[in-house]
Amino acid sequence: MPSAGDASAPLVAQVRRPEVFETKRLSADAQVEAWERHNASALVALSCRPIDGHGFDAQEVNLQLDEIHLARVRAARHVVERPASLVKEMPARSIAVYASLRGEAILECAGRRKVIRPGQLIVCDVDAPFLRGFGHGLEELAIKVPVSAFTARTGMASMPTPLVLDAGRDQDPHGRALVQMVGRALRANDPVPADENAVLDLISVIATAGKVSLATAHRAAAKAFIEDHLADPGLSAPAVAAGAGISERHLSRLFADTGTSVPRHILARRLELAYAMLATGSDPSTRTVDVAEKCGFTSASYFSQAFRKRFGVAAGDVRRAARP
Protein backbone atom coordinates (compact mmCIF):
# COMPACT_ATOMS: atom_id res chain seq x y z
CA MET A 1 0.00 0.00 0.00
CA PRO A 2 1.40 3.45 -0.80
CA SER A 3 2.33 5.74 2.06
CA ALA A 4 0.01 8.57 3.02
CA GLY A 5 2.35 11.17 1.59
CA ASP A 6 3.14 9.41 -1.70
CA ALA A 7 2.06 12.07 -4.18
CA SER A 8 2.76 9.78 -7.13
CA ALA A 9 0.04 7.34 -6.11
CA PRO A 10 -3.68 8.00 -6.59
CA LEU A 11 -5.14 9.51 -3.44
CA VAL A 12 -7.93 6.95 -3.19
CA ALA A 13 -5.48 4.04 -3.46
CA GLN A 14 -4.91 4.20 0.30
CA VAL A 15 -8.30 2.61 0.94
CA ARG A 16 -8.49 -1.17 0.76
CA ARG A 17 -11.63 -1.86 -1.21
CA PRO A 18 -13.58 -5.12 -1.00
CA GLU A 19 -13.51 -7.06 -4.28
CA VAL A 20 -16.59 -8.91 -5.52
CA PHE A 21 -16.55 -12.24 -7.30
CA GLU A 22 -19.78 -13.80 -8.59
CA THR A 23 -20.78 -16.66 -10.82
CA LYS A 24 -24.12 -15.47 -12.21
CA ARG A 25 -22.65 -14.11 -15.44
CA LEU A 26 -20.84 -17.38 -16.20
CA SER A 27 -22.29 -20.30 -18.07
CA ALA A 28 -23.79 -23.04 -15.90
CA ASP A 29 -21.02 -25.42 -16.91
CA ALA A 30 -18.30 -23.00 -15.75
CA GLN A 31 -19.81 -21.79 -12.46
CA VAL A 32 -18.65 -24.50 -10.07
CA GLU A 33 -15.14 -24.68 -11.49
CA ALA A 34 -14.79 -20.89 -11.31
CA TRP A 35 -16.08 -20.85 -7.73
CA GLU A 36 -13.62 -23.54 -6.64
CA ARG A 37 -10.75 -21.75 -8.36
CA HIS A 38 -11.62 -18.42 -6.76
CA ASN A 39 -11.90 -19.86 -3.26
CA ALA A 40 -8.62 -21.73 -3.61
CA SER A 41 -6.98 -18.37 -4.32
CA ALA A 42 -8.89 -16.10 -1.93
CA LEU A 43 -9.82 -18.30 1.04
CA VAL A 44 -9.30 -22.06 1.09
CA ALA A 45 -9.45 -24.80 -1.55
CA LEU A 46 -12.75 -26.69 -1.40
CA SER A 47 -14.63 -29.22 -3.49
CA CYS A 48 -18.10 -27.82 -4.23
CA ARG A 49 -21.22 -29.80 -5.19
CA PRO A 50 -24.47 -27.92 -5.96
CA ILE A 51 -27.69 -29.49 -4.65
CA ASP A 52 -30.01 -27.96 -7.27
CA GLY A 53 -29.18 -28.90 -10.83
CA HIS A 54 -25.95 -28.18 -12.63
CA GLY A 55 -25.54 -24.41 -12.28
CA PHE A 56 -24.41 -22.60 -9.17
CA ASP A 57 -25.28 -18.98 -8.31
CA ALA A 58 -22.84 -17.56 -5.74
CA GLN A 59 -21.16 -14.32 -4.70
CA GLU A 60 -18.15 -13.58 -2.51
CA VAL A 61 -16.97 -10.19 -1.25
CA ASN A 62 -13.29 -10.36 -0.33
CA LEU A 63 -11.07 -7.97 1.63
CA GLN A 64 -7.40 -8.73 2.29
CA LEU A 65 -5.82 -6.92 5.25
CA ASP A 66 -2.19 -7.04 6.34
CA GLU A 67 -2.52 -10.47 7.96
CA ILE A 68 -6.10 -11.64 7.81
CA HIS A 69 -8.64 -12.07 5.02
CA LEU A 70 -12.32 -11.14 5.37
CA ALA A 71 -15.15 -12.39 3.18
CA ARG A 72 -18.93 -12.29 2.90
CA VAL A 73 -20.31 -15.31 1.08
CA ARG A 74 -23.76 -15.83 -0.45
CA ALA A 75 -24.58 -18.98 -2.38
CA ALA A 76 -27.36 -21.32 -3.49
CA ARG A 77 -27.84 -24.73 -1.89
CA HIS A 78 -24.65 -26.79 -2.00
CA VAL A 79 -22.15 -28.97 -0.17
CA VAL A 80 -18.45 -28.18 0.22
CA GLU A 81 -15.81 -30.64 1.29
CA ARG A 82 -12.15 -30.37 2.20
CA PRO A 83 -10.93 -33.96 2.16
CA ALA A 84 -7.52 -35.08 3.37
CA SER A 85 -6.27 -35.37 -0.22
CA LEU A 86 -7.08 -31.70 -0.90
CA VAL A 87 -5.51 -30.62 2.40
CA LYS A 88 -2.31 -32.43 1.42
CA GLU A 89 -2.34 -30.96 -2.09
CA MET A 90 -3.23 -27.39 -1.06
CA PRO A 91 -2.54 -26.77 2.65
CA ALA A 92 -3.95 -23.49 3.93
CA ARG A 93 -2.04 -23.22 7.23
CA SER A 94 -4.88 -21.08 8.53
CA ILE A 95 -7.59 -20.89 11.13
CA ALA A 96 -11.04 -19.92 9.86
CA VAL A 97 -13.92 -18.25 11.64
CA TYR A 98 -17.31 -18.69 9.96
CA ALA A 99 -20.28 -16.63 11.16
CA SER A 100 -23.63 -17.93 9.94
CA LEU A 101 -26.07 -15.18 8.94
CA ARG A 102 -28.79 -17.16 7.17
CA GLY A 103 -29.86 -20.77 6.73
CA GLU A 104 -29.15 -23.85 8.83
CA ALA A 105 -26.07 -25.84 7.83
CA ILE A 106 -24.38 -29.13 8.61
CA LEU A 107 -20.79 -29.44 9.80
CA GLU A 108 -19.08 -32.83 9.72
CA CYS A 109 -15.56 -33.09 11.12
CA ALA A 110 -13.58 -35.89 12.81
CA GLY A 111 -16.55 -38.21 12.64
CA ARG A 112 -18.91 -35.78 14.35
CA ARG A 113 -21.94 -34.06 12.86
CA LYS A 114 -23.42 -30.77 14.09
CA VAL A 115 -26.20 -28.47 12.94
CA ILE A 116 -25.09 -24.83 12.62
CA ARG A 117 -27.80 -22.20 12.95
CA PRO A 118 -27.88 -18.47 12.12
CA GLY A 119 -26.13 -16.50 14.83
CA GLN A 120 -23.55 -19.19 15.51
CA LEU A 121 -19.80 -19.06 14.93
CA ILE A 122 -17.41 -21.84 13.93
CA VAL A 123 -13.69 -21.59 14.69
CA CYS A 124 -11.71 -24.36 13.01
CA ASP A 125 -8.38 -25.37 11.53
CA VAL A 126 -9.05 -25.62 7.80
CA ASP A 127 -6.27 -28.16 7.41
CA ALA A 128 -8.41 -30.64 9.33
CA PRO A 129 -10.71 -32.39 6.79
CA PHE A 130 -14.36 -31.34 7.00
CA LEU A 131 -17.65 -31.25 5.13
CA ARG A 132 -20.23 -28.47 5.26
CA GLY A 133 -23.71 -28.71 3.78
CA PHE A 134 -26.03 -25.77 3.07
CA GLY A 135 -29.45 -27.20 2.31
CA HIS A 136 -31.13 -23.79 2.71
CA GLY A 137 -28.53 -21.75 0.88
CA LEU A 138 -25.69 -19.84 2.46
CA GLU A 139 -24.97 -16.38 3.77
CA GLU A 140 -22.04 -16.05 6.12
CA LEU A 141 -18.99 -14.04 7.08
CA ALA A 142 -15.60 -15.73 6.89
CA ILE A 143 -12.28 -14.73 8.43
CA LYS A 144 -9.04 -16.49 7.52
CA VAL A 145 -6.19 -16.08 10.00
CA PRO A 146 -2.70 -17.47 9.29
CA VAL A 147 -1.72 -20.02 11.93
CA SER A 148 1.35 -17.91 12.74
CA ALA A 149 -0.82 -14.90 13.64
CA PHE A 150 -3.29 -17.11 15.53
CA THR A 151 -0.51 -18.71 17.58
CA ALA A 152 1.05 -15.35 18.38
CA ARG A 153 -2.25 -14.15 19.85
CA THR A 154 -3.48 -17.31 21.56
CA GLY A 155 -0.44 -19.49 22.22
CA MET A 156 -2.32 -22.31 20.46
CA ALA A 157 -0.74 -24.09 17.51
CA SER A 158 -4.14 -25.01 16.03
CA MET A 159 -7.77 -25.79 16.87
CA PRO A 160 -7.80 -29.54 17.67
CA THR A 161 -11.56 -29.68 17.14
CA PRO A 162 -13.97 -27.08 15.71
CA LEU A 163 -15.42 -24.68 18.26
CA VAL A 164 -19.08 -23.73 17.83
CA LEU A 165 -20.62 -20.93 19.87
CA ASP A 166 -23.59 -18.59 19.88
CA ALA A 167 -22.94 -14.95 19.09
CA GLY A 168 -26.46 -13.64 19.59
CA ARG A 169 -27.24 -10.48 21.50
CA ASP A 170 -27.57 -12.27 24.85
CA GLN A 171 -24.85 -14.84 24.23
CA ASP A 172 -21.18 -14.11 23.51
CA PRO A 173 -20.50 -10.33 23.41
CA HIS A 174 -17.08 -10.79 21.80
CA GLY A 175 -18.57 -12.95 19.07
CA ARG A 176 -21.31 -10.41 18.47
CA ALA A 177 -18.75 -7.60 18.27
CA LEU A 178 -16.68 -9.61 15.78
CA VAL A 179 -19.67 -10.17 13.48
CA GLN A 180 -20.58 -6.48 13.60
CA MET A 181 -17.02 -5.31 12.94
CA VAL A 182 -16.44 -7.65 9.98
CA GLY A 183 -19.92 -7.00 8.58
CA ARG A 184 -19.32 -3.24 8.56
CA ALA A 185 -16.00 -3.68 6.76
CA LEU A 186 -17.65 -5.69 3.97
CA ARG A 187 -20.89 -3.79 3.43
CA ALA A 188 -21.56 -2.34 -0.01
CA ASN A 189 -22.25 1.27 1.02
CA ASP A 190 -19.89 3.26 3.25
CA PRO A 191 -17.83 0.31 4.58
CA VAL A 192 -15.97 0.96 7.81
CA PRO A 193 -12.25 0.09 7.54
CA ALA A 194 -11.59 -2.90 9.78
CA ASP A 195 -9.38 -2.50 12.86
CA GLU A 196 -7.26 -5.60 12.22
CA ASN A 197 -5.78 -5.71 15.72
CA ALA A 198 -9.23 -5.50 17.25
CA VAL A 199 -10.45 -8.35 15.02
CA LEU A 200 -7.48 -10.51 16.05
CA ASP A 201 -8.04 -9.71 19.73
CA LEU A 202 -11.69 -10.70 19.46
CA ILE A 203 -10.82 -13.96 17.72
CA SER A 204 -8.23 -14.80 20.38
CA VAL A 205 -10.80 -14.29 23.14
CA ILE A 206 -13.37 -16.41 21.30
CA ALA A 207 -11.01 -19.25 20.32
CA THR A 208 -9.61 -19.64 23.83
CA ALA A 209 -13.01 -19.36 25.54
CA GLY A 210 -11.78 -16.26 27.33
CA LYS A 211 -8.58 -17.88 28.61
CA VAL A 212 -6.29 -15.28 27.08
CA SER A 213 -5.10 -12.49 29.35
CA LEU A 214 -7.73 -10.25 30.88
CA ALA A 215 -5.89 -7.34 29.28
CA THR A 216 -6.61 -8.74 25.81
CA ALA A 217 -10.27 -9.39 26.63
CA HIS A 218 -10.75 -5.94 28.15
CA ARG A 219 -8.97 -4.21 25.27
CA ALA A 220 -11.11 -6.11 22.76
CA ALA A 221 -14.27 -5.04 24.59
CA ALA A 222 -13.10 -1.42 24.72
CA LYS A 223 -12.28 -1.33 21.01
CA ALA A 224 -15.61 -2.94 20.16
CA PHE A 225 -17.39 -0.20 22.14
CA ILE A 226 -15.39 2.45 20.29
CA GLU A 227 -16.31 0.95 16.91
CA ASP A 228 -19.99 1.06 17.85
CA HIS A 229 -19.82 4.74 18.86
CA LEU A 230 -17.36 6.37 16.44
CA ALA A 231 -20.04 8.76 15.19
CA ASP A 232 -20.91 9.92 18.71
CA PRO A 233 -19.17 13.27 19.35
CA GLY A 234 -19.42 12.55 23.07
CA LEU A 235 -17.27 9.42 22.85
CA SER A 236 -14.54 9.72 25.50
CA ALA A 237 -12.28 7.62 27.69
CA PRO A 238 -14.78 7.66 30.60
CA ALA A 239 -17.55 6.51 28.27
CA VAL A 240 -15.37 3.72 26.83
CA ALA A 241 -14.36 2.55 30.31
CA ALA A 242 -17.99 2.44 31.41
CA GLY A 243 -18.99 0.62 28.22
CA ALA A 244 -16.27 -2.00 28.69
CA GLY A 245 -16.97 -2.37 32.41
CA ILE A 246 -13.48 -1.40 33.56
CA SER A 247 -11.87 1.57 35.34
CA GLU A 248 -10.47 4.53 33.43
CA ARG A 249 -7.02 3.88 34.88
CA HIS A 250 -7.05 0.27 33.67
CA LEU A 251 -8.33 1.38 30.26
CA SER A 252 -5.48 3.89 29.97
CA ARG A 253 -2.92 1.18 30.77
CA LEU A 254 -4.40 -1.18 28.19
CA PHE A 255 -3.92 1.33 25.36
CA ALA A 256 -0.56 2.57 26.68
CA ASP A 257 0.71 -1.01 26.45
CA THR A 258 0.08 -0.88 22.69
CA GLY A 259 1.83 2.48 22.30
CA THR A 260 -1.20 4.74 22.08
CA SER A 261 -3.96 6.31 24.17
CA VAL A 262 -7.74 6.15 24.03
CA PRO A 263 -8.12 9.66 22.52
CA ARG A 264 -5.43 8.96 19.90
CA HIS A 265 -7.02 5.63 19.00
CA ILE A 266 -10.46 7.23 18.63
CA LEU A 267 -9.02 9.99 16.46
CA ALA A 268 -7.15 7.51 14.27
CA ARG A 269 -10.25 5.37 13.73
CA ARG A 270 -12.41 8.42 12.95
CA LEU A 271 -9.87 9.67 10.41
CA GLU A 272 -9.65 6.24 8.75
CA LEU A 273 -13.43 6.13 8.51
CA ALA A 274 -13.55 9.66 7.06
CA TYR A 275 -10.90 8.81 4.48
CA ALA A 276 -12.84 5.72 3.40
CA MET A 277 -16.09 7.69 3.09
CA LEU A 278 -14.41 10.41 1.04
CA ALA A 279 -12.47 7.99 -1.17
CA THR A 280 -15.43 5.78 -2.08
CA GLY A 281 -17.37 8.80 -3.30
CA SER A 282 -20.68 6.95 -3.11
CA ASP A 283 -22.60 10.24 -2.87
CA PRO A 284 -20.95 13.09 -4.87
CA SER A 285 -23.23 15.64 -3.20
CA THR A 286 -21.85 14.90 0.28
CA ARG A 287 -19.68 17.74 1.54
CA THR A 288 -16.44 17.25 3.44
CA VAL A 289 -17.97 18.91 6.48
CA ASP A 290 -20.84 16.39 6.36
CA VAL A 291 -18.36 13.51 6.39
CA ALA A 292 -16.56 15.05 9.35
CA GLU A 293 -19.83 15.29 11.27
CA LYS A 294 -20.77 11.69 10.43
CA CYS A 295 -17.42 10.58 11.87
CA GLY A 296 -17.94 12.32 15.20
CA PHE A 297 -16.01 15.57 14.62
CA THR A 298 -17.59 18.72 16.01
CA SER A 299 -15.04 21.14 14.52
CA ALA A 300 -14.55 21.26 10.74
CA SER A 301 -11.24 23.12 11.09
CA TYR A 302 -9.86 20.59 13.58
CA PHE A 303 -10.94 17.77 11.27
CA SER A 304 -9.19 19.39 8.30
CA GLN A 305 -5.96 19.89 10.25
CA ALA A 306 -5.97 16.37 11.70
CA PHE A 307 -6.79 14.84 8.31
CA ARG A 308 -3.94 16.59 6.53
CA LYS A 309 -1.49 15.73 9.33
CA ARG A 310 -2.51 12.06 9.22
CA PHE A 311 -2.65 11.50 5.45
CA GLY A 312 -0.53 14.29 3.99
CA VAL A 313 -3.37 15.53 1.78
CA ALA A 314 -6.47 17.69 2.21
CA ALA A 315 -9.79 15.96 2.76
CA GLY A 316 -11.28 17.91 -0.13
CA ASP A 317 -8.59 16.59 -2.48
CA VAL A 318 -9.47 13.01 -1.59
CA ARG A 319 -13.15 13.74 -2.18
CA ARG A 320 -12.48 15.34 -5.59
CA ALA A 321 -10.20 12.49 -6.67
CA ALA A 322 -12.97 9.99 -5.94
CA ARG A 323 -15.57 11.67 -8.15
CA PRO A 324 -16.56 9.64 -11.21
JSON list of C-alpha atoms in Angstrom, two decimals, residues 88-224:
[
{"chain": "A", "resi": 88, "resn": "LYS", "atom": "CA", "xyz": [-2.31, -32.43, 1.42]},
{"chain": "A", "resi": 89, "resn": "GLU", "atom": "CA", "xyz": [-2.34, -30.96, -2.09]},
{"chain": "A", "resi": 90, "resn": "MET", "atom": "CA", "xyz": [-3.23, -27.39, -1.06]},
{"chain": "A", "resi": 91, "resn": "PRO", "atom": "CA", "xyz": [-2.54, -26.77, 2.65]},
{"chain": "A", "resi": 92, "resn": "ALA", "atom": "CA", "xyz": [-3.95, -23.49, 3.93]},
{"chain": "A", "resi": 93, "resn": "ARG", "atom": "CA", "xyz": [-2.04, -23.22, 7.23]},
{"chain": "A", "resi": 94, "resn": "SER", "atom": "CA", "xyz": [-4.88, -21.08, 8.53]},
{"chain": "A", "resi": 95, "resn": "ILE", "atom": "CA", "xyz": [-7.59, -20.89, 11.13]},
{"chain": "A", "resi": 96, "resn": "ALA", "atom": "CA", "xyz": [-11.04, -19.92, 9.86]},
{"chain": "A", "resi": 97, "resn": "VAL", "atom": "CA", "xyz": [-13.92, -18.25, 11.64]},
{"chain": "A", "resi": 98, "resn": "TYR", "atom": "CA", "xyz": [-17.31, -18.69, 9.96]},
{"chain": "A", "resi": 99, "resn": "ALA", "atom": "CA", "xyz": [-20.28, -16.63, 11.16]},
{"chain": "A", "resi": 100, "resn": "SER", "atom": "CA", "xyz": [-23.63, -17.93, 9.94]},
{"chain": "A", "resi": 101, "resn": "LEU", "atom": "CA", "xyz": [-26.07, -15.18, 8.94]},
{"chain": "A", "resi": 102, "resn": "ARG", "atom": "CA", "xyz": [-28.79, -17.16, 7.17]},
{"chain": "A", "resi": 103, "resn": "GLY", "atom": "CA", "xyz": [-29.86, -20.77, 6.73]},
{"chain": "A", "resi": 104, "resn": "GLU", "atom": "CA", "xyz": [-29.15, -23.85, 8.83]},
{"chain": "A", "resi": 105, "resn": "ALA", "atom": "CA", "xyz": [-26.07, -25.84, 7.83]},
{"chain": "A", "resi": 106, "resn": "ILE", "atom": "CA", "xyz": [-24.38, -29.13, 8.61]},
{"chain": "A", "resi": 107, "resn": "LEU", "atom": "CA", "xyz": [-20.79, -29.44, 9.80]},
{"chain": "A", "resi": 108, "resn": "GLU", "atom": "CA", "xyz": [-19.08, -32.83, 9.72]},
{"chain": "A", "resi": 109, "resn": "CYS", "atom": "CA", "xyz": [-15.56, -33.09, 11.12]},
{"chain": "A", "resi": 110, "resn": "ALA", "atom": "CA", "xyz": [-13.58, -35.89, 12.81]},
{"chain": "A", "resi": 111, "resn": "GLY", "atom": "CA", "xyz": [-16.55, -38.21, 12.64]},
{"chain": "A", "resi": 112, "resn": "ARG", "atom": "CA", "xyz": [-18.91, -35.78, 14.35]},
{"chain": "A", "resi": 113, "resn": "ARG", "atom": "CA", "xyz": [-21.94, -34.06, 12.86]},
{"chain": "A", "resi": 114, "resn": "LYS", "atom": "CA", "xyz": [-23.42, -30.77, 14.09]},
{"chain": "A", "resi": 115, "resn": "VAL", "atom": "CA", "xyz": [-26.20, -28.47, 12.94]},
{"chain": "A", "resi": 116, "resn": "ILE", "atom": "CA", "xyz": [-25.09, -24.83, 12.62]},
{"chain": "A", "resi": 117, "resn": "ARG", "atom": "CA", "xyz": [-27.80, -22.20, 12.95]},
{"chain": "A", "resi": 118, "resn": "PRO", "atom": "CA", "xyz": [-27.88, -18.47, 12.12]},
{"chain": "A", "resi": 119, "resn": "GLY", "atom": "CA", "xyz": [-26.13, -16.50, 14.83]},
{"chain": "A", "resi": 120, "resn": "GLN", "atom": "CA", "xyz": [-23.55, -19.19, 15.51]},
{"chain": "A", "resi": 121, "resn": "LEU", "atom": "CA", "xyz": [-19.80, -19.06, 14.93]},
{"chain": "A", "resi": 122, "resn": "ILE", "atom": "CA", "xyz": [-17.41, -21.84, 13.93]},
{"chain": "A", "resi": 123, "resn": "VAL", "atom": "CA", "xyz": [-13.69, -21.59, 14.69]},
{"chain": "A", "resi": 124, "resn": "CYS", "atom": "CA", "xyz": [-11.71, -24.36, 13.01]},
{"chain": "A", "resi": 125, "resn": "ASP", "atom": "CA", "xyz": [-8.38, -25.37, 11.53]},
{"chain": "A", "resi": 126, "resn": "VAL", "atom": "CA", "xyz": [-9.05, -25.62, 7.80]},
{"chain": "A", "resi": 127, "resn": "ASP", "atom": "CA", "xyz": [-6.27, -28.16, 7.41]},
{"chain": "A", "resi": 128, "resn": "ALA", "atom": "CA", "xyz": [-8.41, -30.64, 9.33]},
{"chain": "A", "resi": 129, "resn": "PRO", "atom": "CA", "xyz": [-10.71, -32.39, 6.79]},
{"chain": "A", "resi": 130, "resn": "PHE", "atom": "CA", "xyz": [-14.36, -31.34, 7.00]},
{"chain": "A", "resi": 131, "resn": "LEU", "atom": "CA", "xyz": [-17.65, -31.25, 5.13]},
{"chain": "A", "resi": 132, "resn": "ARG", "atom": "CA", "xyz": [-20.23, -28.47, 5.26]},
{"chain": "A", "resi": 133, "resn": "GLY", "atom": "CA", "xyz": [-23.71, -28.71, 3.78]},
{"chain": "A", "resi": 134, "resn": "PHE", "atom": "CA", "xyz": [-26.03, -25.77, 3.07]},
{"chain": "A", "resi": 135, "resn": "GLY", "atom": "CA", "xyz": [-29.45, -27.20, 2.31]},
{"chain": "A", "resi": 136, "resn": "HIS", "atom": "CA", "xyz": [-31.13, -23.79, 2.71]},
{"chain": "A", "resi": 137, "resn": "GLY", "atom": "CA", "xyz": [-28.53, -21.75, 0.88]},
{"chain": "A", "resi": 138, "resn": "LEU", "atom": "CA", "xyz": [-25.69, -19.84, 2.46]},
{"chain": "A", "resi": 139, "resn": "GLU", "atom": "CA", "xyz": [-24.97, -16.38, 3.77]},
{"chain": "A", "resi": 140, "resn": "GLU", "atom": "CA", "xyz": [-22.04, -16.05, 6.12]},
{"chain": "A", "resi": 141, "resn": "LEU", "atom": "CA", "xyz": [-18.99, -14.04, 7.08]},
{"chain": "A", "resi": 142, "resn": "ALA", "atom": "CA", "xyz": [-15.60, -15.73, 6.89]},
{"chain": "A", "resi": 143, "resn": "ILE", "atom": "CA", "xyz": [-12.28, -14.73, 8.43]},
{"chain": "A", "resi": 144, "resn": "LYS", "atom": "CA", "xyz": [-9.04, -16.49, 7.52]},
{"chain": "A", "resi": 145, "resn": "VAL", "atom": "CA", "xyz": [-6.19, -16.08, 10.00]},
{"chain": "A", "resi": 146, "resn": "PRO", "atom": "CA", "xyz": [-2.70, -17.47, 9.29]},
{"chain": "A", "resi": 147, "resn": "VAL", "atom": "CA", "xyz": [-1.72, -20.02, 11.93]},
{"chain": "A", "resi": 148, "resn": "SER", "atom": "CA", "xyz": [1.35, -17.91, 12.74]},
{"chain": "A", "resi": 149, "resn": "ALA", "atom": "CA", "xyz": [-0.82, -14.90, 13.64]},
{"chain": "A", "resi": 150, "resn": "PHE", "atom": "CA", "xyz": [-3.29, -17.11, 15.53]},
{"chain": "A", "resi": 151, "resn": "THR", "atom": "CA", "xyz": [-0.51, -18.71, 17.58]},
{"chain": "A", "resi": 152, "resn": "ALA", "atom": "CA", "xyz": [1.05, -15.35, 18.38]},
{"chain": "A", "resi": 153, "resn": "ARG", "atom": "CA", "xyz": [-2.25, -14.15, 19.85]},
{"chain": "A", "resi": 154, "resn": "THR", "atom": "CA", "xyz": [-3.48, -17.31, 21.56]},
{"chain": "A", "resi": 155, "resn": "GLY", "atom": "CA", "xyz": [-0.44, -19.49, 22.22]},
{"chain": "A", "resi": 156, "resn": "MET", "atom": "CA", "xyz": [-2.32, -22.31, 20.46]},
{"chain": "A", "resi": 157, "resn": "ALA", "atom": "CA", "xyz": [-0.74, -24.09, 17.51]},
{"chain": "A", "resi": 158, "resn": "SER", "atom": "CA", "xyz": [-4.14, -25.01, 16.03]},
{"chain": "A", "resi": 159, "resn": "MET", "atom": "CA", "xyz": [-7.77, -25.79, 16.87]},
{"chain": "A", "resi": 160, "resn": "PRO", "atom": "CA", "xyz": [-7.80, -29.54, 17.67]},
{"chain": "A", "resi": 161, "resn": "THR", "atom": "CA", "xyz": [-11.56, -29.68, 17.14]},
{"chain": "A", "resi": 162, "resn": "PRO", "atom": "CA", "xyz": [-13.97, -27.08, 15.71]},
{"chain": "A", "resi": 163, "resn": "LEU", "atom": "CA", "xyz": [-15.42, -24.68, 18.26]},
{"chain": "A", "resi": 164, "resn": "VAL", "atom": "CA", "xyz": [-19.08, -23.73, 17.83]},
{"chain": "A", "resi": 165, "resn": "LEU", "atom": "CA", "xyz": [-20.62, -20.93, 19.87]},
{"chain": "A", "resi": 166, "resn": "ASP", "atom": "CA", "xyz": [-23.59, -18.59, 19.88]},
{"chain": "A", "resi": 167, "resn": "ALA", "atom": "CA", "xyz": [-22.94, -14.95, 19.09]},
{"chain": "A", "resi": 168, "resn": "GLY", "atom": "CA", "xyz": [-26.46, -13.64, 19.59]},
{"chain": "A", "resi": 169, "resn": "ARG", "atom": "CA", "xyz": [-27.24, -10.48, 21.50]},
{"chain": "A", "resi": 170, "resn": "ASP", "atom": "CA", "xyz": [-27.57, -12.27, 24.85]},
{"chain": "A", "resi": 171, "resn": "GLN", "atom": "CA", "xyz": [-24.85, -14.84, 24.23]},
{"chain": "A", "resi": 172, "resn": "ASP", "atom": "CA", "xyz": [-21.18, -14.11, 23.51]},
{"chain": "A", "resi": 173, "resn": "PRO", "atom": "CA", "xyz": [-20.50, -10.33, 23.41]},
{"chain": "A", "resi": 174, "resn": "HIS", "atom": "CA", "xyz": [-17.08, -10.79, 21.80]},
{"chain": "A", "resi": 175, "resn": "GLY", "atom": "CA", "xyz": [-18.57, -12.95, 19.07]},
{"chain": "A", "resi": 176, "resn": "ARG", "atom": "CA", "xyz": [-21.31, -10.41, 18.47]},
{"chain": "A", "resi": 177, "resn": "ALA", "atom": "CA", "xyz": [-18.75, -7.60, 18.27]},
{"chain": "A", "resi": 178, "resn": "LEU", "atom": "CA", "xyz": [-16.68, -9.61, 15.78]},
{"chain": "A", "resi": 179, "resn": "VAL", "atom": "CA", "xyz": [-19.67, -10.17, 13.48]},
{"chain": "A", "resi": 180, "resn": "GLN", "atom": "CA", "xyz": [-20.58, -6.48, 13.60]},
{"chain": "A", "resi": 181, "resn": "MET", "atom": "CA", "xyz": [-17.02, -5.31, 12.94]},
{"chain": "A", "resi": 182, "resn": "VAL", "atom": "CA", "xyz": [-16.44, -7.65, 9.98]},
{"chain": "A", "resi": 183, "resn": "GLY", "atom": "CA", "xyz": [-19.92, -7.00, 8.58]},
{"chain": "A", "resi": 184, "resn": "ARG", "atom": "CA", "xyz": [-19.32, -3.24, 8.56]},
{"chain": "A", "resi": 185, "resn": "ALA", "atom": "CA", "xyz": [-16.00, -3.68, 6.76]},
{"chain": "A", "resi": 186, "resn": "LEU", "atom": "CA", "xyz": [-17.65, -5.69, 3.97]},
{"chain": "A", "resi": 187, "resn": "ARG", "atom": "CA", "xyz": [-20.89, -3.79, 3.43]},
{"chain": "A", "resi": 188, "resn": "ALA", "atom": "CA", "xyz": [-21.56, -2.34, -0.01]},
{"chain": "A", "resi": 189, "resn": "ASN", "atom": "CA", "xyz": [-22.25, 1.27, 1.02]},
{"chain": "A", "resi": 190, "resn": "ASP", "atom": "CA", "xyz": [-19.89, 3.26, 3.25]},
{"chain": "A", "resi": 191, "resn": "PRO", "atom": "CA", "xyz": [-17.83, 0.31, 4.58]},
{"chain": "A", "resi": 192, "resn": "VAL", "atom": "CA", "xyz": [-15.97, 0.96, 7.81]},
{"chain": "A", "resi": 193, "resn": "PRO", "atom": "CA", "xyz": [-12.25, 0.09, 7.54]},
{"chain": "A", "resi": 194, "resn": "ALA", "atom": "CA", "xyz": [-11.59, -2.90, 9.78]},
{"chain": "A", "resi": 195, "resn": "ASP", "atom": "CA", "xyz": [-9.38, -2.50, 12.86]},
{"chain": "A", "resi": 196, "resn": "GLU", "atom": "CA", "xyz": [-7.26, -5.60, 12.22]},
{"chain": "A", "resi": 197, "resn": "ASN", "atom": "CA", "xyz": [-5.78, -5.71, 15.72]},
{"chain": "A", "resi": 198, "resn": "ALA", "atom": "CA", "xyz": [-9.23, -5.50, 17.25]},
{"chain": "A", "resi": 199, "resn": "VAL", "atom": "CA", "xyz": [-10.45, -8.35, 15.02]},
{"chain": "A", "resi": 200, "resn": "LEU", "atom": "CA", "xyz": [-7.48, -10.51, 16.05]},
{"chain": "A", "resi": 201, "resn": "ASP", "atom": "CA", "xyz": [-8.04, -9.71, 19.73]},
{"chain": "A", "resi": 202, "resn": "LEU", "atom": "CA", "xyz": [-11.69, -10.70, 19.46]},
{"chain": "A", "resi": 203, "resn": "ILE", "atom": "CA", "xyz": [-10.82, -13.96, 17.72]},
{"chain": "A", "resi": 204, "resn": "SER", "atom": "CA", "xyz": [-8.23, -14.80, 20.38]},
{"chain": "A", "resi": 205, "resn": "VAL", "atom": "CA", "xyz": [-10.80, -14.29, 23.14]},
{"chain": "A", "resi": 206, "resn": "ILE", "atom": "CA", "xyz": [-13.37, -16.41, 21.30]},
{"chain": "A", "resi": 207, "resn": "ALA", "atom": "CA", "xyz": [-11.01, -19.25, 20.32]},
{"chain": "A", "resi": 208, "resn": "THR", "atom": "CA", "xyz": [-9.61, -19.64, 23.83]},
{"chain": "A", "resi": 209, "resn": "ALA", "atom": "CA", "xyz": [-13.01, -19.36, 25.54]},
{"chain": "A", "resi": 210, "resn": "GLY", "atom": "CA", "xyz": [-11.78, -16.26, 27.33]},
{"chain": "A", "resi": 211, "resn": "LYS", "atom": "CA", "xyz": [-8.58, -17.88, 28.61]},
{"chain": "A", "resi": 212, "resn": "VAL", "atom": "CA", "xyz": [-6.29, -15.28, 27.08]},
{"chain": "A", "resi": 213, "resn": "SER", "atom": "CA", "xyz": [-5.10, -12.49, 29.35]},
{"chain": "A", "resi": 214, "resn": "LEU", "atom": "CA", "xyz": [-7.73, -10.25, 30.88]},
{"chain": "A", "resi": 215, "resn": "ALA", "atom": "CA", "xyz": [-5.89, -7.34, 29.28]},
{"chain": "A", "resi": 216, "resn": "THR", "atom": "CA", "xyz": [-6.61, -8.74, 25.81]},
{"chain": "A", "resi": 217, "resn": "ALA", "atom": "CA", "xyz": [-10.27, -9.39, 26.63]},
{"chain": "A", "resi": 218, "resn": "HIS", "atom": "CA", "xyz": [-10.75, -5.94, 28.15]},
{"chain": "A", "resi": 219, "resn": "ARG", "atom": "CA", "xyz": [-8.97, -4.21, 25.27]},
{"chain": "A", "resi": 220, "resn": "ALA", "atom": "CA", "xyz": [-11.11, -6.11, 22.76]},
{"chain": "A", "resi": 221, "resn": "ALA", "atom": "CA", "xyz": [-14.27, -5.04, 24.59]},
{"chain": "A", "resi": 222, "resn": "ALA", "atom": "CA", "xyz": [-13.10, -1.42, 24.72]},
{"chain": "A", "resi": 223, "resn": "LYS", "atom": "CA", "xyz": [-12.28, -1.33, 21.01]},
{"chain": "A", "resi": 224, "resn": "ALA", "atom": "CA", "xyz": [-15.61, -2.94, 20.16]}
]
